[in-house]
CSV table of C-alpha atoms in Angstrom, one decimal:
chain,number,residue,atom,x,y,z
A,1033,MET,CA,-102.2,33.2,43.8
A,1034,SER,CA,-103.4,30.6,41.2
A,1035,ARG,CA,-106.5,28.5,42.1
A,1036,PRO,CA,-106.2,24.8,42.9
A,1037,PRO,CA,-107.0,22.5,40.0
A,1038,SER,CA,-110.5,21.4,39.8
A,1039,LEU,CA,-111.0,17.7,40.3
A,1040,ALA,CA,-113.8,15.1,39.3
A,1041,LEU,CA,-113.9,11.8,41.1
A,1042,PHE,CA,-115.7,9.1,38.9
A,1043,GLY,CA,-116.9,6.3,41.2
A,1044,PHE,CA,-118.3,6.5,44.7
A,1045,GLY,CA,-117.7,2.9,45.6
A,1046,ALA,CA,-115.7,2.0,48.9
A,1047,PHE,CA,-112.6,3.4,47.6
A,1048,GLY,CA,-114.3,6.7,46.2
A,1049,ARG,CA,-115.7,7.2,49.5
A,1050,LEU,CA,-112.3,6.9,51.2
A,1051,LEU,CA,-110.8,9.4,48.8
A,1052,ALA,CA,-113.6,12.0,48.7
A,1053,PRO,CA,-113.2,13.7,52.2
A,1054,LEU,CA,-109.4,13.9,51.4
A,1055,LEU,CA,-109.8,15.6,48.2
A,1056,ALA,CA,-112.6,17.8,49.2
A,1057,THR,CA,-110.2,19.7,51.6
A,1058,GLU,CA,-107.8,20.9,48.9
A,1059,THR,CA,-109.7,21.2,45.7
A,1060,SER,CA,-113.1,22.1,43.9
A,1061,LEU,CA,-114.5,18.5,43.9
A,1062,VAL,CA,-117.3,17.0,42.0
A,1063,ILE,CA,-118.3,13.4,41.9
A,1064,CYS,CA,-119.8,11.4,39.0
A,1065,ASP,CA,-121.5,8.1,39.8
A,1066,PRO,CA,-124.9,8.0,38.1
A,1067,ALA,CA,-125.8,4.5,40.0
A,1068,ARG,CA,-125.0,6.1,43.3
A,1069,GLN,CA,-126.1,9.7,42.9
A,1070,ALA,CA,-128.4,9.6,46.0
A,1071,GLU,CA,-125.3,8.4,48.1
A,1072,VAL,CA,-123.2,11.1,46.6
A,1073,VAL,CA,-125.6,13.8,47.5
A,1074,ALA,CA,-126.3,12.4,51.1
A,1075,ALA,CA,-122.6,12.5,51.8
A,1076,GLY,CA,-122.8,16.2,50.9
A,1077,TYR,CA,-120.9,16.2,47.7
A,1078,PRO,CA,-121.9,17.8,44.2
A,1079,SER,CA,-123.2,15.0,42.0
A,1080,VAL,CA,-122.8,15.7,38.3
A,1081,PRO,CA,-123.2,14.0,35.1
A,1082,PRO,CA,-120.1,12.7,32.9
A,1083,GLU,CA,-120.4,15.7,30.5
A,1084,GLU,CA,-119.9,18.2,33.5
A,1085,ALA,CA,-117.3,16.1,35.3
A,1086,ALA,CA,-115.2,15.8,32.1
A,1087,ARG,CA,-114.5,19.6,32.3
A,1088,ALA,CA,-112.4,19.3,35.4
A,1089,ASP,CA,-108.7,19.8,35.3
A,1090,ILE,CA,-108.0,16.4,36.8
A,1091,LEU,CA,-110.1,13.5,36.4
A,1092,LEU,CA,-109.7,10.6,39.0
A,1093,LEU,CA,-111.1,7.3,37.8
A,1094,ALA,CA,-111.9,5.2,40.9
A,1095,VAL,CA,-113.8,2.5,38.9
A,1096,PRO,CA,-113.2,-1.3,38.6
A,1097,LEU,CA,-111.1,-2.5,35.8
A,1098,VAL,CA,-114.1,-4.1,34.0
A,1099,ALA,CA,-115.7,-0.7,33.8
A,1100,LEU,CA,-112.9,1.4,32.7
A,1101,PRO,CA,-113.0,0.7,28.9
A,1102,GLY,CA,-116.5,1.9,28.7
A,1103,LEU,CA,-115.8,5.0,30.9
A,1104,LEU,CA,-112.8,6.0,28.8
A,1105,ARG,CA,-114.8,5.8,25.5
A,1106,GLN,CA,-117.4,7.9,27.1
A,1107,LEU,CA,-114.9,10.5,28.2
A,1108,ALA,CA,-112.7,10.6,25.2
A,1109,PRO,CA,-114.7,13.1,23.0
A,1110,LEU,CA,-115.3,15.3,25.9
A,1111,LEU,CA,-111.7,15.9,26.9
A,1112,ARG,CA,-109.5,19.1,26.1
A,1113,PRO,CA,-105.7,19.4,25.7
A,1114,GLY,CA,-103.9,19.7,29.1
A,1115,GLN,CA,-106.3,17.8,31.2
A,1116,LEU,CA,-104.8,15.1,33.6
A,1117,VAL,CA,-106.4,11.6,33.7
A,1118,ILE,CA,-105.5,9.2,36.6
A,1119,ASP,CA,-106.8,5.6,37.1
A,1120,THR,CA,-106.7,3.8,40.5
A,1121,CYS,CA,-106.9,0.3,39.3
A,1122,SER,CA,-105.1,-2.5,41.2
A,1123,VAL,CA,-103.2,-3.6,38.1
A,1124,LYS,CA,-101.5,-1.2,35.9
A,1125,GLU,CA,-100.4,-2.8,32.4
A,1126,GLU,CA,-104.1,-3.2,31.1
A,1127,PRO,CA,-105.2,0.3,32.2
A,1128,ALA,CA,-102.3,1.8,30.9
A,1129,ARG,CA,-102.9,0.2,27.5
A,1130,LEU,CA,-106.5,1.3,27.5
A,1131,MET,CA,-105.9,5.0,28.5
A,1132,GLN,CA,-103.0,5.3,26.0
A,1133,SER,CA,-105.0,3.7,23.2
A,1134,LEU,CA,-108.5,5.3,24.0
A,1135,LEU,CA,-107.7,8.9,25.1
A,1136,PRO,CA,-106.6,12.0,23.0
A,1137,GLU,CA,-102.9,12.4,22.5
A,1138,ALA,CA,-103.0,15.9,24.2
A,1139,VAL,CA,-104.4,14.5,27.4
A,1140,GLU,CA,-101.9,13.7,30.3
A,1141,LEU,CA,-102.0,10.3,31.7
A,1142,ILE,CA,-101.0,8.8,35.1
A,1143,GLY,CA,-101.6,5.1,36.3
A,1144,SER,CA,-101.8,4.9,40.0
A,1145,HIS,CA,-102.3,2.4,42.6
A,1146,PRO,CA,-102.8,3.4,46.2
A,1147,MET,CA,-101.5,0.4,48.2
A,1148,PHE,CA,-104.3,1.0,50.8
A,1149,GLY,CA,-107.9,0.7,51.2
A,1150,PRO,CA,-110.8,1.5,53.7
A,1151,ALA,CA,-109.4,-1.3,56.2
A,1152,SER,CA,-105.8,-0.4,56.0
A,1153,ALA,CA,-106.5,3.5,56.0
A,1154,ALA,CA,-108.9,3.5,58.8
A,1155,ARG,CA,-106.3,5.4,60.9
A,1156,GLY,CA,-105.1,7.8,58.1
A,1157,ILE,CA,-102.9,7.4,55.0
A,1158,ALA,CA,-99.8,9.0,56.2
A,1159,GLY,CA,-96.8,6.8,55.7
A,1160,ALA,CA,-98.8,4.4,53.2
A,1161,GLN,CA,-97.5,3.6,49.8
A,1162,LEU,CA,-98.9,4.9,46.7
A,1163,VAL,CA,-97.6,3.8,43.1
A,1164,LEU,CA,-97.4,6.4,40.2
A,1165,CYS,CA,-96.9,5.0,36.7
A,1166,PRO,CA,-96.1,8.1,34.4
A,1167,LEU,CA,-97.6,7.5,31.1
A,1168,ARG,CA,-97.7,10.9,29.3
A,1169,GLY,CA,-96.9,14.2,30.1
A,1170,GLN,CA,-94.9,15.8,33.1
A,1171,GLY,CA,-97.9,16.3,35.7
A,1172,TRP,CA,-96.8,13.2,37.6
A,1173,ARG,CA,-93.9,15.1,39.2
A,1174,ARG,CA,-96.0,17.8,40.6
A,1175,LEU,CA,-98.7,15.1,41.9
A,1176,ALA,CA,-95.8,13.1,43.6
A,1177,ALA,CA,-94.4,16.1,45.4
A,1178,HIS,CA,-98.0,17.2,46.6
A,1179,LEU,CA,-98.7,13.6,47.7
A,1180,ARG,CA,-95.6,13.3,49.8
A,1181,GLY,CA,-95.7,16.9,51.2
A,1182,ARG,CA,-99.5,17.2,51.8
A,1183,HIS,CA,-100.2,13.7,52.7
A,1184,GLY,CA,-97.1,12.0,53.9
A,1185,LEU,CA,-97.5,9.3,51.2
A,1186,ARG,CA,-94.4,7.2,50.3
A,1187,VAL,CA,-94.8,7.7,46.5
A,1188,ILE,CA,-93.0,5.1,44.4
A,1189,ILE,CA,-92.5,5.7,40.7
A,1190,ALA,CA,-92.7,2.5,38.7
A,1191,SER,CA,-93.6,1.3,35.1
A,1192,PRO,CA,-96.9,-0.7,34.8
A,1193,GLU,CA,-95.1,-3.8,34.1
A,1194,GLU,CA,-92.7,-3.3,37.2
A,1195,HIS,CA,-95.8,-2.7,39.2
A,1196,ASP,CA,-97.7,-5.8,38.1
A,1197,ALA,CA,-94.7,-8.0,38.5
A,1198,GLN,CA,-94.1,-7.0,42.2
A,1199,ALA,CA,-97.7,-6.7,43.0
A,1200,ALA,CA,-98.4,-10.2,41.8
A,1201,LEU,CA,-96.4,-11.3,45.0
A,1202,SER,CA,-97.4,-8.5,47.4
A,1203,GLN,CA,-101.0,-8.2,46.6
A,1204,GLY,CA,-102.0,-11.2,44.2
A,1205,LEU,CA,-100.7,-14.0,46.4
A,1206,THR,CA,-102.1,-12.3,49.5
A,1207,HIS,CA,-105.5,-12.3,48.0
A,1208,LEU,CA,-105.3,-15.9,47.0
A,1209,LEU,CA,-104.1,-16.9,50.5
A,1210,GLY,CA,-106.7,-14.8,52.2
A,1211,ARG,CA,-109.6,-16.5,50.1
A,1212,ALA,CA,-108.0,-19.9,50.6
A,1213,MET,CA,-107.5,-19.5,54.5
A,1214,ALA,CA,-110.9,-18.2,54.8
A,1215,GLY,CA,-112.4,-21.5,53.4
A,1216,MET,CA,-110.5,-23.7,55.8
A,1217,GLY,CA,-113.1,-23.5,58.5
A,1218,PRO,CA,-113.8,-21.8,61.9
A,1219,THR,CA,-110.6,-20.3,63.5
A,1220,PRO,CA,-109.3,-22.8,66.0
A,1221,ARG,CA,-109.3,-22.1,69.7
A,1222,ILE,CA,-105.7,-23.5,70.0
A,1223,ARG,CA,-103.6,-21.1,68.0
A,1224,THR,CA,-100.4,-19.2,68.2
A,1225,ARG,CA,-99.8,-15.4,68.3
A,1226,SER,CA,-98.1,-15.7,64.9
A,1227,PHE,CA,-101.2,-17.4,63.5
A,1228,GLU,CA,-103.4,-14.6,64.8
A,1229,LEU,CA,-101.2,-11.9,63.4
A,1230,MET,CA,-101.3,-13.8,59.9
A,1231,MET,CA,-105.1,-14.1,60.0
A,1232,GLU,CA,-105.3,-10.5,61.0
A,1233,ALA,CA,-103.2,-9.4,57.9
A,1234,LEU,CA,-105.3,-11.7,55.5
A,1235,SER,CA,-108.6,-10.2,56.9
A,1236,MET,CA,-107.7,-7.1,55.4
A,1237,VAL,CA,-108.0,-8.2,52.0
A,1238,THR,CA,-110.8,-10.9,52.4
A,1239,GLY,CA,-113.3,-8.0,52.8
A,1240,ASP,CA,-112.4,-6.4,49.5
A,1241,ALA,CA,-115.0,-6.1,46.8
A,1242,PRO,CA,-115.2,-8.9,44.4
A,1243,ASP,CA,-114.0,-6.7,41.5
A,1244,VAL,CA,-110.7,-6.0,43.3
A,1245,TYR,CA,-110.2,-9.7,43.8
A,1246,GLU,CA,-110.8,-10.3,40.3
A,1247,ALA,CA,-108.5,-7.7,39.1
A,1248,VAL,CA,-105.5,-8.6,41.4
A,1249,THR,CA,-105.8,-12.4,40.7
A,1250,GLY,CA,-107.4,-12.6,37.1
A,1251,ALA,CA,-105.9,-9.5,35.3
A,1252,ASN,CA,-102.3,-9.8,36.5
A,1253,ARG,CA,-100.5,-11.8,34.0
A,1254,HIS,CA,-97.4,-12.3,36.4
A,1255,LEU,CA,-99.6,-14.0,39.0
A,1256,GLY,CA,-100.0,-17.4,37.3
A,1257,PRO,CA,-96.2,-18.3,37.4
A,1258,LEU,CA,-96.0,-17.2,41.0
A,1259,ARG,CA,-98.8,-19.3,42.0
A,1260,ALA,CA,-97.4,-22.3,40.3
A,1261,ARG,CA,-94.0,-21.6,42.2
A,1262,LEU,CA,-96.1,-21.5,45.6
A,1263,ALA,CA,-97.8,-24.9,44.8
A,1264,ARG,CA,-94.4,-26.3,44.2
A,1265,ALA,CA,-92.9,-25.0,47.2
A,1266,LEU,CA,-95.8,-26.3,49.4
A,1267,ALA,CA,-95.4,-29.9,47.7
A,1268,GLU,CA,-91.6,-29.8,48.5
A,1269,GLU,CA,-92.3,-28.9,52.0
A,1270,ALA,CA,-94.9,-31.5,52.5
A,1271,PRO,CA,-93.9,-34.5,54.8
A,1272,ALA,CA,-92.9,-37.5,52.8
A,1273,GLN,CA,-95.9,-39.6,53.5
A,1274,ASP,CA,-98.1,-36.8,52.3
A,1275,ARG,CA,-96.3,-36.2,48.9
A,1276,PRO,CA,-97.8,-37.7,45.7
């Protein structure tokens, strides 16, 4: 029986810590995050430098969008033909452009966006959505089948542009609303159940890391027009005496 592919996880932030125990059960996992080396070791995982991590069959990049260009440039001369590189950024058009332009042609590429995080995956990831954007090679087919069969994920195949256009509404506006509602003051004592459910949902994104908020609201070119549409809709629904 062939061995499972080796895997290197780059990044041990909140999302990397969520992924690590899932990945360690099915592959030879190493983690590369020089800034969090002590945390990696304390959690019981092998901590390796970039040069060693770059030898893995699969490289999973769980780093913020702002850190992606530097990491890709560091990895590019270390890679060999046939390896698979996957990013996990919350937007997909810019990571796709970066990976395709900075990494060798012989390396397979997949853009991915797990539509869950530490809060929403607290009870497991079965049934959660994960978007795959095939960029280069056919490895995405095996990966999609594995994620569906092994983890019960609902895998959606999309282009980077399709992902960002839809995520602008489903994720970008959600983060904007979460931030706006959090600034409205203390939760009122007088409230409906619908209000409680809405605030519970928005609280799942208000605790996200600042880099996640910046990516989904600042790096998605499709969000601006949606935000303008929302502002117009709110103005149109306002009572007549409150309209400008």
